[in-house]
Amino acid sequence: MDSCDRPILLQGWRESPLNGIGFLAGFYLTMVACLAAIILIFGTAQKLGPKVNRMMLGVSAIALFCFGLYQLWLGLFQGGTI
């Protein structure tokens, strides 16, 4: 198995266990910080009124729709044979 085929966590662990633990801790700290930021943003957006909430919901729906179309396009035209 080539070193490029291994997951990043295992590559770091094989270099030094401290590298693997640092990668894992950094990943989870980033994930928790981003989720906390999203909760704070949407919690304060609630105080801005229903018009802003409706606008944010519309933007989110359009973004998710576009992302879904992109994923379908990748799956149908870039994915190979079924």
GROMACS .gro file of N, CA and C in nm:
model
  246
    1MET      N    1   0.085  -0.117   0.000
    1MET     CA    2   0.000   0.000   0.000
    1MET      C    3   0.090   0.124   0.000
    2ASP      N    4   0.064   0.210  -0.093
    2ASP     CA    5   0.140   0.334  -0.104
    2ASP      C    6   0.099   0.429   0.008
    3SER      N    7   0.190   0.518   0.049
    3SER     CA    8   0.159   0.610   0.159
    3SER      C    9   0.048   0.706   0.121
    4CYS      N   10   0.026   0.728  -0.010
    4CYS     CA   11  -0.083   0.817  -0.053
    4CYS      C   12  -0.219   0.751  -0.036
    5ASP      N   13  -0.221   0.618  -0.027
    5ASP     CA   14  -0.347   0.547  -0.014
    5ASP      C   15  -0.397   0.539   0.129
    6ARG      N   16  -0.310   0.570   0.225
    6ARG     CA   17  -0.348   0.562   0.365
    6ARG      C   18  -0.425   0.687   0.408
    7PRO      N   19  -0.518   0.670   0.502
    7PRO     CA   20  -0.584   0.788   0.558
    7PRO      C   21  -0.484   0.879   0.628
    8ILE      N   22  -0.514   1.007   0.632
    8ILE     CA   23  -0.423   1.106   0.690
    8ILE      C   24  -0.395   1.076   0.838
    9LEU      N   25  -0.497   1.031   0.909
    9LEU     CA   26  -0.479   1.000   1.050
    9LEU      C   27  -0.373   0.891   1.069
   10LEU      N   28  -0.380   0.787   0.988
   10LEU     CA   29  -0.283   0.679   1.001
   10LEU      C   30  -0.143   0.722   0.958
   11GLN      N   31  -0.135   0.807   0.857
   11GLN     CA   32  -0.004   0.859   0.817
   11GLN      C   33   0.060   0.936   0.932
   12GLY      N   34  -0.020   1.022   0.996
   12GLY     CA   35   0.031   1.098   1.109
   12GLY      C   36   0.069   1.009   1.225
   13TRP      N   37  -0.011   0.908   1.253
   13TRP     CA   38   0.017   0.816   1.364
   13TRP      C   39   0.146   0.739   1.340
   14ARG      N   40   0.170   0.700   1.214
   14ARG     CA   41   0.292   0.625   1.184
   14ARG      C   42   0.416   0.712   1.192
   15GLU      N   43   0.400   0.842   1.162
   15GLU     CA   44   0.514   0.934   1.179
   15GLU      C   45   0.544   0.950   1.328
   16SER      N   46   0.438   0.978   1.405
   16SER     CA   47   0.450   0.995   1.549
   16SER      C   48   0.310   0.989   1.607
   17PRO      N   49   0.288   0.916   1.715
   17PRO     CA   50   0.154   0.913   1.775
   17PRO      C   51   0.104   1.053   1.811
   18LEU      N   52   0.195   1.143   1.845
   18LEU     CA   53   0.155   1.280   1.877
   18LEU      C   54   0.094   1.349   1.755
   19ASN      N   55   0.148   1.321   1.636
   19ASN     CA   56   0.091   1.377   1.513
   19ASN      C   57  -0.051   1.327   1.489
   20GLY      N   58  -0.072   1.199   1.509
   20GLY     CA   59  -0.206   1.142   1.490
   20GLY      C   60  -0.306   1.198   1.590
   21ILE      N   61  -0.267   1.206   1.716
   21ILE     CA   62  -0.355   1.260   1.819
   21ILE      C   63  -0.381   1.409   1.793
   22GLY      N   64  -0.279   1.481   1.751
   22GLY     CA   65  -0.296   1.624   1.720
   22GLY      C   66  -0.390   1.646   1.604
   23PHE      N   67  -0.378   1.562   1.501
   23PHE     CA   68  -0.470   1.572   1.387
   23PHE      C   69  -0.613   1.548   1.430
   24LEU      N   70  -0.635   1.441   1.507
   24LEU     CA   71  -0.769   1.407   1.552
   24LEU      C   72  -0.828   1.516   1.642
   25ALA      N   73  -0.748   1.567   1.735
   25ALA     CA   74  -0.794   1.673   1.825
   25ALA      C   75  -0.825   1.800   1.746
   26GLY      N   76  -0.740   1.834   1.652
   26GLY     CA   77  -0.764   1.952   1.570
   26GLY      C   78  -0.891   1.940   1.488
   27PHE      N   79  -0.915   1.821   1.433
   27PHE     CA   80  -1.036   1.797   1.355
   27PHE      C   81  -1.161   1.818   1.441
   28TYR      N   82  -1.165   1.755   1.558
   28TYR     CA   83  -1.284   1.766   1.642
   28TYR      C   84  -1.300   1.906   1.701
   29LEU      N   85  -1.192   1.973   1.735
   29LEU     CA   86  -1.203   2.110   1.784
   29LEU      C   87  -1.258   2.203   1.676
   30THR      N   88  -1.212   2.185   1.554
   30THR     CA   89  -1.264   2.265   1.443
   30THR      C   90  -1.411   2.237   1.420
   31MET      N   91  -1.449   2.110   1.423
   31MET     CA   92  -1.589   2.073   1.402
   31MET      C   93  -1.680   2.133   1.509
   32VAL      N   94  -1.640   2.124   1.635
   32VAL     CA   95  -1.720   2.177   1.745
   32VAL      C   96  -1.728   2.330   1.737
   33ALA      N   97  -1.617   2.396   1.702
   33ALA     CA   98  -1.616   2.542   1.691
   33ALA      C   99  -1.707   2.589   1.578
   34CYS      N  100  -1.703   2.519   1.465
   34CYS     CA  101  -1.791   2.557   1.353
   34CYS      C  102  -1.938   2.537   1.387
   35LEU      N  103  -1.970   2.427   1.453
   35LEU     CA  104  -2.109   2.405   1.492
   35LEU      C  105  -2.155   2.508   1.594
   36ALA      N  106  -2.068   2.545   1.687
   36ALA     CA  107  -2.104   2.648   1.785
   36ALA      C  108  -2.128   2.782   1.715
   37ALA      N  109  -2.046   2.814   1.614
   37ALA     CA  110  -2.064   2.938   1.540
   37ALA      C  111  -2.196   2.937   1.464
   38ILE      N  112  -2.232   2.825   1.404
   38ILE     CA  113  -2.359   2.815   1.332
   38ILE      C  114  -2.476   2.833   1.428
   39ILE      N  115  -2.467   2.772   1.546
   39ILE     CA  116  -2.574   2.786   1.645
   39ILE      C  117  -2.587   2.932   1.688
   40LEU      N  118  -2.476   2.999   1.712
   40LEU     CA  119  -2.481   3.140   1.751
   40LEU      C  120  -2.538   3.228   1.641
   41ILE      N  121  -2.499   3.203   1.517
   41ILE     CA  122  -2.548   3.284   1.405
   41ILE      C  123  -2.698   3.268   1.391
   42PHE      N  124  -2.747   3.145   1.393
   42PHE     CA  125  -2.890   3.124   1.376
   42PHE      C  126  -2.969   3.164   1.500
   43GLY      N  127  -2.907   3.157   1.617
   43GLY     CA  128  -2.974   3.203   1.739
   43GLY      C  129  -2.993   3.353   1.739
   44THR      N  130  -2.893   3.427   1.693
   44THR     CA  131  -2.908   3.573   1.686
   44THR      C  132  -2.994   3.614   1.568
   45ALA      N  133  -2.997   3.534   1.462
   45ALA     CA  134  -3.081   3.568   1.347
   45ALA      C  135  -3.229   3.561   1.382
   46GLN      N  136  -3.262   3.481   1.481
   46GLN     CA  137  -3.403   3.470   1.523
   46GLN      C  138  -3.452   3.604   1.576
   47LYS      N  139  -3.364   3.681   1.635
   47LYS     CA  140  -3.403   3.810   1.692
   47LYS      C  141  -3.421   3.917   1.585
   48LEU      N  142  -3.376   3.891   1.461
   48LEU     CA  143  -3.386   3.990   1.355
   48LEU      C  144  -3.523   3.995   1.290
   49GLY      N  145  -3.607   3.899   1.319
   49GLY     CA  146  -3.743   3.903   1.269
   49GLY      C  147  -3.771   3.795   1.165
   50PRO      N  148  -3.901   3.776   1.136
   50PRO     CA  149  -3.941   3.669   1.045
   50PRO      C  150  -3.898   3.694   0.899
   51LYS      N  151  -3.885   3.820   0.861
   51LYS     CA  152  -3.846   3.849   0.722
   51LYS      C  153  -3.704   3.801   0.695
   52VAL      N  154  -3.614   3.826   0.789
   52VAL     CA  155  -3.474   3.782   0.775
   52VAL      C  156  -3.467   3.630   0.781
   53ASN      N  157  -3.546   3.569   0.869
   53ASN     CA  158  -3.548   3.423   0.879
   53ASN      C  159  -3.595   3.360   0.748
   54ARG      N  160  -3.699   3.418   0.688
   54ARG     CA  161  -3.749   3.367   0.562
   54ARG      C  162  -3.645   3.380   0.451
   55MET      N  163  -3.573   3.493   0.451
   55MET     CA  164  -3.469   3.514   0.351
   55MET      C  165  -3.356   3.412   0.370
   56MET      N  166  -3.314   3.390   0.494
   56MET     CA  167  -3.207   3.293   0.520
   56MET      C  168  -3.251   3.152   0.483
   57LEU      N  169  -3.375   3.118   0.509
   57LEU     CA  170  -3.428   2.988   0.472
   57LEU      C  171  -3.428   2.973   0.320
   58GLY      N  172  -3.467   3.078   0.249
   58GLY     CA  173  -3.467   3.073   0.102
   58GLY      C  174  -3.327   3.057   0.046
   59VAL      N  175  -3.232   3.131   0.100
   59VAL     CA  176  -3.093   3.118   0.053
   59VAL      C  177  -3.040   2.978   0.082
   60SER      N  178  -3.070   2.925   0.199
   60SER     CA  179  -3.026   2.790   0.234
   60SER      C  180  -3.088   2.687   0.140
   61ALA      N  181  -3.216   2.701   0.112
   61ALA     CA  182  -3.284   2.606   0.022
   61ALA      C  183  -3.224   2.610  -0.118
   62ILE      N  184  -3.197   2.730  -0.168
   62ILE     CA  185  -3.138   2.743  -0.301
   62ILE      C  186  -2.997   2.683  -0.303
   63ALA      N  187  -2.919   2.709  -0.199
   63ALA     CA  188  -2.784   2.655  -0.193
   63ALA      C  189  -2.787   2.502  -0.188
   64LEU      N  190  -2.875   2.444  -0.107
   64LEU     CA  191  -2.885   2.298  -0.098
   64LEU      C  192  -2.935   2.238  -0.229
   65PHE      N  193  -3.027   2.306  -0.295
   65PHE     CA  194  -3.077   2.259  -0.425
   65PHE      C  195  -2.965   2.257  -0.528
   66CYS      N  196  -2.886   2.365  -0.534
   66CYS     CA  197  -2.774   2.371  -0.628
   66CYS      C  198  -2.670   2.265  -0.596
   67PHE      N  199  -2.641   2.245  -0.469
   67PHE     CA  200  -2.546   2.141  -0.430
   67PHE      C  201  -2.597   2.003  -0.468
   68GLY      N  202  -2.727   1.979  -0.451
   68GLY     CA  203  -2.786   1.851  -0.491
   68GLY      C  204  -2.776   1.828  -0.640
   69LEU      N  205  -2.803   1.933  -0.720
   69LEU     CA  206  -2.788   1.921  -0.865
   69LEU      C  207  -2.643   1.891  -0.903
   70TYR      N  208  -2.551   1.957  -0.837
   70TYR     CA  209  -2.408   1.934  -0.863
   70TYR      C  210  -2.371   1.790  -0.832
   71GLN      N  211  -2.419   1.737  -0.720
   71GLN     CA  212  -2.389   1.599  -0.683
   71GLN      C  213  -2.450   1.501  -0.782
   72LEU      N  214  -2.572   1.529  -0.828
   72LEU     CA  215  -2.633   1.444  -0.931
   72LEU      C  216  -2.552   1.447  -1.059
   73TRP      N  217  -2.507   1.565  -1.099
   73TRP     CA  218  -2.427   1.578  -1.220
   73TRP      C  219  -2.298   1.497  -1.207
   74LEU      N  220  -2.231   1.508  -1.094
   74LEU     CA  221  -2.109   1.430  -1.073
   74LEU      C  222  -2.137   1.281  -1.078
   75GLY      N  223  -2.245   1.240  -1.016
   75GLY     CA  224  -2.278   1.098  -1.013
   75GLY      C  225  -2.316   1.042  -1.148
   76LEU      N  226  -2.387   1.121  -1.228
   76LEU     CA  227  -2.433   1.071  -1.357
   76LEU      C  228  -2.327   1.080  -1.466
   77PHE      N  229  -2.251   1.187  -1.467
   77PHE     CA  230  -2.161   1.210  -1.580
   77PHE      C  231  -2.013   1.193  -1.548
   78GLN      N  232  -1.975   1.190  -1.423
   78GLN     CA  233  -1.835   1.176  -1.387
   78GLN      C  234  -1.805   1.046  -1.313
   79GLY      N  235  -1.909   0.970  -1.281
   79GLY     CA  236  -1.892   0.855  -1.193
   79GLY      C  237  -1.851   0.725  -1.256
   80GLY      N  238  -1.854   0.712  -1.385
   80GLY     CA  239  -1.821   0.584  -1.447
   80GLY      C  240  -1.943   0.499  -1.467
   81THR      N  241  -1.924   0.368  -1.481
   81THR     CA  242  -2.035   0.278  -1.510
   81THR      C  243  -2.099   0.227  -1.382
   82ILE      N  244  -2.225   0.189  -1.394
   82ILE     CA  245  -2.299   0.136  -1.279
   82ILE      C  246  -2.297  -0.015  -1.285
   0.00000   0.00000   0.00000
